[in-house]
Coordinates of C-alpha atoms in Angstrom, one line a residue:
Chain A
M1 CA 37.8 -97.1 -44.4
I2 CA 35.4 -94.3 -43.3
E3 CA 37.4 -93.7 -40.1
S4 CA 40.4 -92.6 -42.2
I5 CA 38.6 -90.0 -44.2
N6 CA 38.9 -86.2 -43.5
L7 CA 35.2 -85.3 -43.0
S8 CA 36.1 -81.6 -43.4
L9 CA 37.7 -82.5 -46.8
V10 CA 34.5 -84.3 -47.9
D11 CA 32.3 -81.5 -46.6
W12 CA 34.3 -78.8 -48.6
S13 CA 34.4 -80.7 -51.7
R14 CA 30.5 -81.3 -51.5
A15 CA 30.1 -77.6 -50.7
Q16 CA 32.2 -76.5 -53.7
F17 CA 30.3 -78.9 -56.1
A18 CA 26.9 -77.8 -54.6
L19 CA 28.0 -74.1 -55.1
T20 CA 29.0 -74.6 -58.6
A21 CA 26.0 -76.5 -59.5
I22 CA 23.8 -74.1 -57.9
Y23 CA 25.2 -70.9 -59.8
H24 CA 25.4 -73.0 -63.0
W25 CA 21.7 -73.9 -62.6
L26 CA 20.8 -70.2 -62.4
F27 CA 21.5 -69.8 -66.2
V28 CA 20.6 -73.3 -67.5
P29 CA 16.6 -73.2 -67.1
L30 CA 16.5 -69.9 -68.9
T31 CA 18.6 -71.2 -71.8
L32 CA 16.4 -74.4 -72.0
G33 CA 13.1 -72.8 -71.8
L34 CA 13.5 -69.3 -73.6
T35 CA 14.8 -70.9 -76.7
F36 CA 11.4 -72.9 -77.2
I37 CA 9.4 -69.7 -76.3
I38 CA 11.5 -67.9 -79.0
A39 CA 10.9 -70.5 -81.5
I40 CA 7.0 -70.6 -80.8
M41 CA 7.1 -66.6 -81.2
E42 CA 9.2 -66.8 -84.6
S43 CA 6.8 -69.5 -85.8
I44 CA 3.9 -67.3 -85.3
Y45 CA 5.8 -64.7 -87.1
V46 CA 6.7 -66.7 -90.0
K47 CA 3.1 -68.1 -90.3
T48 CA 1.3 -64.6 -90.0
G49 CA 3.9 -62.4 -91.5
N50 CA 2.9 -59.8 -88.6
E51 CA 6.1 -57.7 -87.9
E52 CA 5.1 -57.2 -84.1
W53 CA 5.8 -61.1 -83.7
K54 CA 9.5 -60.5 -85.2
R55 CA 10.0 -57.7 -82.8
L56 CA 8.9 -59.8 -79.9
T57 CA 11.1 -62.8 -81.0
K58 CA 14.1 -60.3 -81.5
F59 CA 13.7 -58.9 -78.0
W60 CA 13.4 -62.2 -76.1
M61 CA 16.2 -63.6 -78.3
K62 CA 18.4 -60.7 -77.1
L63 CA 17.8 -61.6 -73.4
F64 CA 18.4 -65.3 -74.1
G65 CA 21.7 -64.2 -75.7
I66 CA 22.7 -62.4 -72.7
N67 CA 21.9 -65.4 -70.5
F68 CA 23.6 -67.8 -72.8
A69 CA 26.7 -65.9 -73.0
I70 CA 26.9 -65.4 -69.2
G71 CA 26.2 -68.9 -68.6
V72 CA 28.0 -70.8 -71.1
A73 CA 31.0 -72.8 -69.9
T74 CA 30.0 -72.5 -66.3
G75 CA 29.2 -76.2 -66.3
I76 CA 32.7 -77.3 -67.3
I77 CA 34.0 -76.3 -64.0
L78 CA 31.8 -79.3 -62.6
E79 CA 34.0 -81.6 -64.9
F80 CA 37.1 -80.1 -63.4
E81 CA 35.9 -80.9 -60.0
F82 CA 35.3 -84.4 -60.9
G83 CA 39.0 -84.9 -62.0
T84 CA 40.5 -83.0 -59.1
N85 CA 38.2 -83.5 -56.0
W86 CA 36.5 -86.6 -56.9
S87 CA 39.2 -88.8 -58.5
N88 CA 38.2 -92.0 -56.9
Y89 CA 34.6 -91.6 -58.1
S90 CA 35.7 -90.3 -61.6
W91 CA 37.9 -93.6 -62.0
F92 CA 35.0 -95.7 -60.6
V93 CA 32.3 -94.5 -63.1
G94 CA 34.8 -95.3 -65.9
D95 CA 33.4 -95.4 -69.3
I96 CA 29.9 -94.7 -68.2
F97 CA 30.2 -91.0 -68.2
G98 CA 32.6 -90.9 -71.3
A99 CA 29.9 -91.7 -73.9
P100 CA 27.2 -89.2 -72.7
L101 CA 29.5 -86.5 -72.0
A102 CA 31.4 -86.7 -75.2
I103 CA 28.1 -86.8 -77.0
E104 CA 26.9 -83.7 -75.0
G105 CA 30.0 -82.0 -76.1
I106 CA 29.6 -82.6 -79.9
M107 CA 26.0 -81.9 -80.0
A108 CA 26.4 -78.8 -78.1
F109 CA 29.2 -77.6 -80.4
F110 CA 27.8 -78.5 -83.6
L111 CA 24.0 -78.0 -83.2
E112 CA 24.0 -75.0 -80.8
S113 CA 27.1 -73.3 -81.9
T114 CA 26.4 -73.5 -85.8
F115 CA 22.8 -72.7 -85.5
I116 CA 22.9 -70.0 -82.8
A117 CA 25.0 -68.0 -85.3
V118 CA 22.2 -68.2 -87.8
M119 CA 19.8 -67.4 -85.2
F120 CA 21.5 -64.2 -84.1
F121 CA 23.3 -63.0 -87.2
G122 CA 21.1 -64.6 -90.0
W123 CA 18.0 -62.2 -90.1
N124 CA 17.6 -61.2 -93.7
K125 CA 20.7 -63.3 -94.5
V126 CA 18.9 -66.6 -94.8
S127 CA 15.2 -67.2 -95.8
K128 CA 12.5 -67.0 -93.1
K129 CA 12.1 -70.8 -93.2
F130 CA 15.7 -71.5 -92.5
H131 CA 16.1 -69.0 -90.0
L132 CA 13.1 -70.5 -88.1
L133 CA 14.5 -74.0 -88.6
S134 CA 17.8 -72.7 -87.1
T135 CA 15.8 -71.4 -83.9
W136 CA 14.0 -74.7 -83.5
L137 CA 17.4 -76.5 -83.8
V138 CA 19.0 -74.5 -81.1
A139 CA 16.1 -75.1 -78.9
I140 CA 16.2 -78.9 -79.5
G141 CA 20.1 -79.0 -79.5
S142 CA 20.4 -77.3 -76.2
N143 CA 17.7 -79.5 -74.6
L144 CA 19.3 -82.6 -76.1
S145 CA 22.6 -81.4 -74.5
A146 CA 20.9 -81.4 -71.1
L147 CA 19.7 -84.9 -71.8
W148 CA 23.2 -86.5 -71.7
I149 CA 24.1 -84.7 -68.6
L150 CA 21.0 -85.8 -67.0
V151 CA 21.4 -89.4 -68.1
A152 CA 24.9 -89.3 -66.2
N153 CA 23.2 -87.9 -63.2
A154 CA 20.4 -90.5 -63.3
W155 CA 23.0 -93.3 -63.7
M156 CA 24.5 -92.2 -60.3
Q157 CA 21.0 -92.5 -58.7
N158 CA 20.5 -95.8 -60.5
P159 CA 23.5 -97.5 -61.9
V160 CA 22.3 -99.7 -64.7
G161 CA 23.6 -101.2 -67.8
M162 CA 27.1 -101.7 -66.5
H163 CA 29.6 -104.2 -65.0
F164 CA 32.4 -103.2 -62.4
N165 CA 35.7 -104.6 -63.4
P166 CA 37.7 -105.7 -60.3
E167 CA 41.0 -105.7 -62.3
T168 CA 40.7 -102.1 -63.2
A169 CA 38.3 -100.9 -60.6
R170 CA 36.4 -99.3 -63.3
S171 CA 32.6 -99.5 -64.4
E172 CA 32.2 -100.8 -68.1
M173 CA 29.2 -100.1 -70.1
L174 CA 27.3 -103.1 -71.1
N175 CA 24.1 -101.6 -72.5
F176 CA 24.2 -97.9 -73.7
W177 CA 20.4 -98.1 -74.2
E178 CA 19.8 -99.4 -70.7
V179 CA 21.9 -96.2 -69.4
L180 CA 20.1 -94.0 -71.8
F181 CA 16.5 -95.0 -71.6
S182 CA 16.4 -96.0 -67.9
P183 CA 13.1 -94.9 -66.4
V184 CA 15.0 -93.0 -63.9
A185 CA 16.9 -91.0 -66.7
M186 CA 13.7 -90.4 -68.8
N187 CA 11.9 -89.1 -65.8
K188 CA 14.6 -87.1 -64.6
F189 CA 15.3 -85.4 -68.2
L190 CA 11.7 -84.8 -68.9
H191 CA 10.9 -83.4 -65.3
T192 CA 14.0 -81.3 -65.3
I193 CA 13.5 -79.6 -68.9
S194 CA 9.7 -79.0 -68.3
S195 CA 10.3 -77.4 -64.9
S196 CA 13.0 -75.2 -66.9
Y197 CA 10.4 -74.2 -69.3
V198 CA 8.2 -73.1 -66.3
V199 CA 11.1 -71.1 -65.0
A200 CA 11.5 -69.5 -68.5
S201 CA 7.7 -68.8 -68.9
I202 CA 7.7 -67.1 -65.5
F203 CA 10.7 -65.0 -66.7
V204 CA 8.8 -63.8 -69.6
I205 CA 5.8 -63.2 -67.8
A206 CA 7.6 -61.2 -65.1
V207 CA 9.4 -58.9 -67.4
S208 CA 6.0 -58.4 -69.3
A209 CA 4.2 -57.6 -66.0
W210 CA 6.9 -55.0 -65.1
Y211 CA 6.2 -53.2 -68.6
L212 CA 2.4 -53.4 -68.0
L213 CA 3.0 -52.0 -64.3
K214 CA 5.1 -49.2 -66.0
K215 CA 2.4 -48.8 -68.5
R216 CA 4.9 -49.4 -71.4
E217 CA 4.9 -51.7 -74.4
Q218 CA 1.4 -52.9 -73.5
L219 CA 0.6 -54.8 -76.7
F220 CA 4.0 -56.4 -76.9
A221 CA 3.8 -57.3 -73.3
K222 CA 0.5 -58.8 -73.5
K223 CA 1.4 -61.1 -76.5
S224 CA 4.4 -62.2 -74.8
I225 CA 2.3 -63.2 -71.6
I226 CA -0.2 -65.1 -73.7
V227 CA 2.6 -67.1 -75.2
A228 CA 4.6 -67.7 -72.1
A229 CA 1.4 -68.5 -70.0
T230 CA 0.1 -71.1 -72.5
F231 CA 3.5 -72.7 -72.8
G232 CA 4.1 -72.4 -69.0
L233 CA 0.7 -73.9 -68.3
L234 CA 1.4 -76.9 -70.5
A235 CA 4.9 -77.3 -69.0
S236 CA 3.6 -77.1 -65.5
M237 CA 1.1 -79.7 -66.1
F238 CA 3.9 -81.9 -67.5
V239 CA 6.1 -81.1 -64.6
A240 CA 3.4 -82.6 -62.3
M241 CA 3.0 -85.7 -64.5
T242 CA 6.8 -86.2 -64.6
G243 CA 7.2 -85.5 -60.9
D244 CA 4.9 -88.3 -60.3
G245 CA 6.9 -90.7 -62.6
S246 CA 10.1 -89.6 -60.7
A247 CA 8.7 -90.2 -57.4
Y248 CA 7.4 -93.6 -58.5
Q249 CA 11.1 -94.2 -59.6
V250 CA 12.4 -93.0 -56.2
A251 CA 9.9 -95.4 -54.5
Q252 CA 11.4 -98.5 -56.4
K253 CA 15.2 -97.5 -56.6
Q254 CA 15.8 -95.1 -53.5
P255 CA 13.2 -96.2 -50.9
V256 CA 15.3 -94.4 -48.2
K257 CA 14.9 -91.2 -50.1
L258 CA 11.1 -91.5 -50.5
A259 CA 10.9 -92.2 -46.8
A260 CA 12.9 -89.1 -45.9
M261 CA 10.7 -87.0 -48.4
E262 CA 7.7 -88.1 -46.5
G263 CA 9.0 -88.0 -43.0
L264 CA 8.0 -91.8 -42.7
Y265 CA 9.9 -93.8 -40.0
D266 CA 7.7 -96.8 -39.5
G267 CA 6.3 -98.3 -42.8
K268 CA 2.7 -99.3 -43.2
N269 CA 0.2 -100.5 -45.7
G270 CA -2.2 -98.0 -47.2
A271 CA 0.5 -95.1 -46.1
G272 CA -0.9 -91.7 -46.4
L273 CA 0.9 -88.7 -48.3
V274 CA 1.9 -85.8 -46.0
A275 CA 0.6 -82.7 -48.1
F276 CA 2.3 -80.5 -45.5
G277 CA 3.9 -80.7 -42.1
I278 CA 6.3 -79.5 -39.6
L279 CA 8.9 -81.9 -38.5
N280 CA 9.8 -82.5 -34.9
S281 CA 13.4 -82.7 -33.6
K282 CA 15.5 -85.7 -34.5
A283 CA 15.2 -87.2 -30.9
K284 CA 11.5 -86.8 -30.9
A285 CA 11.3 -88.4 -34.4
E286 CA 13.4 -91.3 -33.3
A287 CA 11.1 -91.7 -30.3
G288 CA 8.2 -92.4 -32.6
D289 CA 6.8 -88.8 -32.9
P290 CA 8.2 -87.4 -36.2
F291 CA 5.7 -84.4 -36.7
L292 CA 4.8 -81.5 -34.7
F293 CA 1.9 -81.0 -37.2
K294 CA 1.0 -82.7 -40.6
I295 CA -1.9 -82.7 -43.0
E296 CA -2.3 -86.0 -44.5
I297 CA -4.1 -87.6 -47.4
P298 CA -4.9 -91.2 -46.6
K299 CA -3.5 -93.9 -48.8
L300 CA -2.1 -91.8 -51.5
L301 CA 1.7 -92.4 -50.8
S302 CA 1.0 -96.2 -51.3
L303 CA -1.0 -95.3 -54.5
L304 CA 1.6 -93.0 -55.7
S305 CA 4.7 -95.2 -54.8
Y306 CA 3.3 -98.6 -55.9
R307 CA 0.1 -97.6 -57.8
N308 CA -1.8 -99.7 -55.1
M309 CA -3.7 -98.0 -52.4
D310 CA -2.9 -100.8 -49.9
A311 CA 0.7 -101.4 -50.8
F312 CA 3.4 -101.4 -48.0
V313 CA 5.6 -98.3 -48.0
P314 CA 8.9 -98.9 -45.9
G315 CA 9.8 -96.4 -43.4
L316 CA 13.3 -95.5 -42.3
N317 CA 13.3 -97.9 -39.4
D318 CA 12.3 -100.6 -41.7
L319 CA 15.0 -99.9 -44.0
V320 CA 17.6 -99.7 -41.3
N321 CA 16.5 -102.5 -39.3
G322 CA 15.0 -104.8 -41.9
N323 CA 11.6 -106.1 -42.1
E324 CA 11.2 -109.7 -42.8
E325 CA 7.6 -109.9 -43.4
N326 CA 8.0 -107.4 -46.4
K327 CA 11.3 -109.0 -47.3
I328 CA 13.4 -105.9 -46.7
I329 CA 16.9 -106.9 -45.7
S330 CA 18.5 -104.9 -42.8
T331 CA 21.4 -102.5 -43.3
D332 CA 23.6 -104.3 -40.9
K333 CA 23.4 -107.2 -43.2
K334 CA 24.1 -105.1 -46.2
I335 CA 27.2 -103.8 -44.3
E336 CA 28.2 -107.3 -43.7
K337 CA 27.9 -108.1 -47.5
G338 CA 29.6 -105.0 -48.4
K339 CA 32.6 -105.6 -46.3
I340 CA 32.7 -109.2 -47.8
A341 CA 32.8 -107.6 -51.3
I342 CA 35.7 -105.2 -50.3
S343 CA 37.8 -108.1 -48.7
A344 CA 37.2 -110.2 -51.8
L345 CA 38.4 -107.2 -54.0
A346 CA 41.5 -106.9 -52.1
A347 CA 42.2 -110.6 -52.1
F348 CA 41.5 -110.7 -55.8
K349 CA 44.1 -108.1 -56.3
E350 CA 46.6 -110.0 -54.1
A351 CA 45.9 -113.2 -56.2
K352 CA 46.4 -111.3 -59.3
K353 CA 49.6 -110.1 -58.2
L354 CA 50.9 -113.6 -57.1
K355 CA 49.4 -115.1 -60.5
D356 CA 47.3 -117.5 -58.4
L357 CA 44.5 -118.2 -60.8
A358 CA 42.4 -120.4 -58.8
K359 CA 42.4 -117.7 -56.0
Q360 CA 41.5 -115.0 -58.5
D361 CA 38.6 -117.1 -59.8
S362 CA 37.3 -117.9 -56.3
T363 CA 37.6 -114.4 -55.0
R364 CA 36.1 -112.8 -58.1
K365 CA 33.2 -115.1 -57.4
V366 CA 32.7 -113.8 -53.9
F367 CA 33.3 -110.4 -55.1
E368 CA 30.5 -110.6 -57.7
A369 CA 28.0 -112.2 -55.5
N370 CA 28.3 -109.3 -53.0
Y371 CA 29.1 -106.5 -55.3
Q372 CA 25.9 -104.9 -55.2
Y373 CA 26.3 -104.0 -51.5
I374 CA 29.8 -102.9 -51.8
G375 CA 29.1 -99.2 -50.7
Y376 CA 27.6 -100.4 -47.5
G377 CA 30.9 -101.8 -46.5
Y378 CA 32.3 -98.4 -46.1
L379 CA 29.6 -97.4 -43.5
N380 CA 30.2 -97.3 -39.9
N381 CA 26.6 -98.1 -38.7
A382 CA 23.3 -98.7 -40.3
K383 CA 22.0 -95.2 -39.6
D384 CA 24.7 -93.8 -41.9
I385 CA 22.4 -94.5 -44.7
L386 CA 19.9 -91.8 -43.7
P387 CA 20.1 -88.5 -45.4
S388 CA 19.1 -85.1 -43.9
M389 CA 15.5 -85.5 -43.0
H390 CA 14.9 -81.9 -42.7
A391 CA 16.5 -80.8 -46.1
T392 CA 15.0 -83.7 -47.9
F393 CA 11.4 -83.3 -46.4
Y394 CA 11.2 -79.5 -46.7
S395 CA 12.8 -79.3 -50.1
F396 CA 10.4 -81.8 -51.7
H397 CA 7.2 -80.3 -49.9
F398 CA 8.1 -76.7 -50.8
M399 CA 8.9 -77.7 -54.4
V400 CA 5.6 -79.5 -54.6
I401 CA 3.8 -76.5 -53.2
L402 CA 5.5 -74.0 -55.7
G403 CA 4.9 -76.4 -58.5
L404 CA 0.9 -76.5 -57.8
Y405 CA 1.0 -72.7 -57.3
F406 CA 2.6 -72.1 -60.7
I407 CA -0.2 -74.2 -62.4
L408 CA -2.6 -71.8 -60.7
F409 CA -0.8 -68.9 -61.5
F410 CA -0.5 -69.6 -65.1
I411 CA -4.4 -70.5 -65.4
V412 CA -5.2 -67.1 -63.6
I413 CA -2.6 -65.2 -65.9
L414 CA -4.2 -66.8 -69.1
W415 CA -7.8 -66.2 -67.9
L416 CA -7.0 -62.5 -67.1
S417 CA -5.3 -62.0 -70.4
F418 CA -8.4 -63.5 -72.4
K419 CA -11.3 -62.4 -70.2
S420 CA -10.3 -58.8 -69.0
K421 CA -7.7 -56.2 -69.0
I422 CA -4.7 -57.7 -67.3
E423 CA -2.7 -54.4 -67.6
N424 CA -5.2 -53.3 -64.7
K425 CA -4.8 -56.2 -62.4
R426 CA -1.9 -54.8 -60.4
F427 CA -2.2 -57.4 -57.8
W428 CA -1.5 -60.3 -60.2
L429 CA 1.2 -58.2 -62.1
K430 CA 3.2 -57.9 -58.9
A431 CA 2.5 -61.6 -58.2
A432 CA 4.2 -62.2 -61.4
L433 CA 7.4 -60.3 -60.3
W434 CA 7.4 -62.3 -57.2
A435 CA 6.9 -65.5 -59.0
L436 CA 10.4 -65.2 -60.8
P437 CA 12.4 -65.8 -57.8
L438 CA 10.0 -68.4 -56.5
S439 CA 10.5 -70.4 -59.9
F440 CA 14.2 -70.3 -59.3
I441 CA 13.9 -71.5 -55.7
A442 CA 11.5 -74.3 -56.9
S443 CA 14.0 -75.5 -59.5
H444 CA 16.9 -75.5 -57.0
L445 CA 14.8 -77.2 -54.4
G446 CA 14.3 -80.1 -57.0
W447 CA 18.0 -80.4 -57.3
I448 CA 18.5 -80.3 -53.4
L449 CA 15.9 -83.0 -53.0
A450 CA 17.6 -85.2 -55.6
E451 CA 21.2 -84.6 -54.4
V452 CA 21.0 -84.2 -50.6
G453 CA 18.2 -86.9 -50.5
R454 CA 20.4 -89.5 -52.0
Q455 CA 23.2 -89.1 -49.5
P456 CA 25.4 -90.9 -48.4
W457 CA 25.8 -92.1 -51.9
A458 CA 27.9 -90.8 -54.7
I459 CA 26.8 -93.8 -56.6
Q460 CA 23.6 -95.5 -55.0
D461 CA 24.5 -98.4 -53.0
L462 CA 28.0 -98.8 -54.6
L463 CA 30.1 -95.7 -53.7
P464 CA 29.7 -93.5 -50.7
T465 CA 30.6 -89.6 -51.0
S466 CA 33.1 -89.9 -48.3
V467 CA 35.1 -92.5 -50.4
A468 CA 34.7 -90.9 -53.7
T469 CA 36.9 -88.0 -52.9
S470 CA 40.5 -87.3 -53.7
H471 CA 43.0 -87.0 -50.9
L472 CA 43.7 -83.3 -51.2
E473 CA 44.7 -80.8 -48.6
T474 CA 41.3 -79.2 -47.3
S475 CA 42.7 -75.7 -47.7
T476 CA 43.1 -76.2 -51.6
V477 CA 39.4 -76.9 -51.8
Q478 CA 38.6 -74.0 -49.5
I479 CA 40.4 -71.6 -51.7
T480 CA 38.9 -72.8 -54.8
F481 CA 35.4 -72.6 -53.1
F482 CA 35.9 -68.9 -52.6
L483 CA 37.3 -68.5 -56.0
F484 CA 34.2 -69.8 -57.4
A485 CA 32.0 -67.9 -55.2
I486 CA 33.7 -64.6 -56.3
L487 CA 33.7 -65.6 -59.8
F488 CA 30.2 -66.9 -60.0
T489 CA 28.8 -63.9 -58.1
A490 CA 30.5 -61.5 -60.6
L491 CA 29.1 -63.3 -63.4
L492 CA 25.5 -63.1 -61.8
I493 CA 25.9 -59.5 -61.1
A494 CA 27.0 -59.1 -64.7
E495 CA 24.1 -60.9 -66.0
I496 CA 21.6 -59.0 -63.9
K497 CA 22.9 -55.6 -64.7
I498 CA 23.1 -56.2 -68.4
M499 CA 19.9 -57.9 -68.6
L500 CA 18.0 -55.1 -66.5
K501 CA 19.7 -52.5 -68.8
Q502 CA 18.1 -54.3 -71.7
I503 CA 14.7 -54.8 -70.2
K504 CA 14.7 -51.0 -69.4
L505 CA 15.5 -50.2 -73.0
G506 CA 12.7 -52.4 -74.1
P507 CA 12.2 -53.9 -77.7
K508 CA 12.9 -50.2 -79.0
G509 CA 16.6 -50.7 -77.7
G510 CA 17.7 -51.8 -81.1
D511 CA 17.5 -54.9 -83.2
N512 CA 21.0 -56.0 -82.9
V513 CA 22.5 -58.2 -80.4
Chain B
M15 CA 28.1 -57.7 -108.0
K16 CA 26.4 -60.2 -105.7
N17 CA 28.5 -63.2 -104.9
K18 CA 26.5 -66.2 -104.5
N19 CA 29.3 -68.5 -103.4
I20 CA 28.0 -70.4 -100.1
I21 CA 31.2 -70.0 -98.3
Y22 CA 31.3 -66.2 -99.1
R23 CA 27.7 -65.8 -97.8
I24 CA 28.6 -67.7 -94.6
Y25 CA 31.6 -65.4 -94.2
Q26 CA 29.5 -62.3 -94.7
M27 CA 26.9 -63.4 -92.2
Y28 CA 29.4 -63.8 -89.6
Y29 CA 31.4 -60.7 -90.5
D30 CA 28.2 -58.5 -90.6
G31 CA 27.0 -60.0 -87.6
F32 CA 30.0 -59.4 -85.5
K33 CA 30.4 -55.9 -87.1
N34 CA 26.8 -54.8 -86.2
M35 CA 27.0 -56.2 -82.6
T36 CA 26.0 -54.0 -79.9
I37 CA 25.6 -55.5 -76.7
G38 CA 27.2 -58.5 -77.9
K39 CA 30.7 -56.8 -78.0
N40 CA 30.2 -56.7 -74.1
L41 CA 29.3 -60.1 -73.9
W42 CA 32.1 -61.4 -75.9
I43 CA 34.4 -59.6 -73.7
I44 CA 32.9 -61.3 -70.7
I45 CA 33.0 -64.8 -72.4
F46 CA 36.8 -64.2 -73.1
I47 CA 37.4 -63.2 -69.6
K48 CA 35.5 -66.1 -68.2
L49 CA 37.2 -68.6 -70.5
F50 CA 40.5 -67.3 -69.7
I51 CA 39.9 -67.6 -65.7
I52 CA 38.3 -71.2 -66.2
F53 CA 40.7 -72.7 -68.6
I54 CA 44.0 -70.9 -67.6
V55 CA 43.8 -69.8 -64.2
L56 CA 41.5 -72.5 -62.6
K57 CA 42.0 -75.5 -64.9
L58 CA 46.1 -75.2 -64.9
I59 CA 46.7 -73.9 -61.3
F60 CA 43.9 -75.3 -59.2
F61 CA 42.3 -78.1 -61.1
P62 CA 44.9 -80.6 -62.3
N63 CA 43.4 -84.0 -62.8
F64 CA 44.4 -85.7 -59.5
L65 CA 45.3 -89.2 -60.9
N66 CA 46.9 -87.8 -63.9
S67 CA 49.3 -85.7 -62.1
K68 CA 50.3 -88.6 -59.8
F69 CA 50.4 -91.4 -62.4
T70 CA 51.2 -92.1 -65.9
T71 CA 49.6 -95.4 -66.7
D72 CA 46.1 -96.6 -66.3
K73 CA 47.4 -99.6 -64.3
E74 CA 49.0 -97.3 -61.9
K75 CA 45.7 -95.5 -61.5
S76 CA 43.6 -98.5 -61.1
D77 CA 46.0 -100.0 -58.6
Y78 CA 45.9 -96.7 -56.7
V79 CA 42.0 -96.7 -56.7
I80 CA 41.8 -100.1 -55.8
E81 CA 44.1 -99.4 -52.7
Q82 CA 41.9 -96.5 -51.9
L83 CA 38.8 -98.8 -52.1
T84 CA 40.2 -101.7 -50.1
K85 CA 42.7 -100.2 -47.4
N86 CA 41.7 -100.6 -43.8
K87 CA 39.3 -103.4 -44.6

């Protein structure tokens, strides 16, 4: 099968999806995080009655509104791409995405759209408490919207709670709760939203730091910094905790991704965690020398991956060639089983056409016995299961380094806020400005790790990316790629220009949105 | 006279909200242009649903996808 696929089409389709997702994700973290920061500020206002907190709430709400307006509906393009560029995949996932995406649509519409109006237009029109409730519901609603999208993504990384129907070539949901509450989905959801809170907290600190550097709005900025740094510190520690949970799930469900994250070619008991390293070329790595340089913490990878310091962590070579001692089946064997599943599916379809019940029954049994390896049947050789080592390794390590830096950053900012005059600490105020692009980079590195690291799979072990695409003209995908690049760049420029204008005007720029 | 009807109060909230918008007016223009581009230009011209545009019934679609999944095997 894979020989007949136009790789250029697959690459362009992937590039287009990546471009759309990356741009979309520039808007989402601020929406997810700013709503909670605004809700906390408004809660302080309602509790204390201090009008300064109302002013803070309204200013950040205005910036949230700009981001929300520019970002809204940019994610819908991803759904268009599923239907057009990834039609085999869309049909294959069947009902699984239907329920979460429908719930997401309904929740987004009713919760966000209803209460967001009260949030912006309801000042002095509804009671303080109802307004506060609306703000919290916008925060909760937007985060719950993210839940359903992330559940769908997690299912692609760990397809559970389903059954593939060979008669329709569609996955059918057997257990909604298993899909929703799979540990992969829960960790992914919590890790993603908490990392978005970090981005939003840094955004608030960076804008406030700019005011302090300009010696403007000092009280306003310092109050904003205290709320954002406290929220950000709690969120960043939660990011570390859920990151550990996510890596543990990767070790269980996507061991190839874990090995690529750590540059581990040969598995070992008591494997060390590479805190940082520089990878050698592919040729040298395959010859047994994967690192030019590395700093390793002994036994930590085994501990984090299997909660046991002496556990065996399989390397890429074990996963490709198999390891009998540790009961790891070779990829060649999986390819063989995958090809049996594909042949059985074809034979089942033929028997169905001929109305041969006995053959239908026997081929279905063969298919079901080998179905879990069906995706491997489309691979040409065992090494096709390996993702890009450099992209996976570096995205993971830079993400973790930045995540740890943010914890330190929030601690320092909070300490300076409480113990001394932060407005005089120009080094840290400038560091806060630099932290803003770094937070977006860290957030995107997380997605690059998740999505590049799971290649070649569109659905883990079941459907390779190359088989998931529609048979379109490559030029069509190229045209829409550049159309999206223009559209999203225009939106991003509009967002930055409008946002900067409002920031320059500051909280004195008027109350109305 | 103050009208206490809930429907009227909701209407008034939206009416006053939209009327007093400052930056929001520009944002709505951006939203409408964006939605037009996404749903009219992109969806209708560049993003037809691949299977829906070629087949009418679910059986035809599943036959096609099974063929895609099994050909050359």
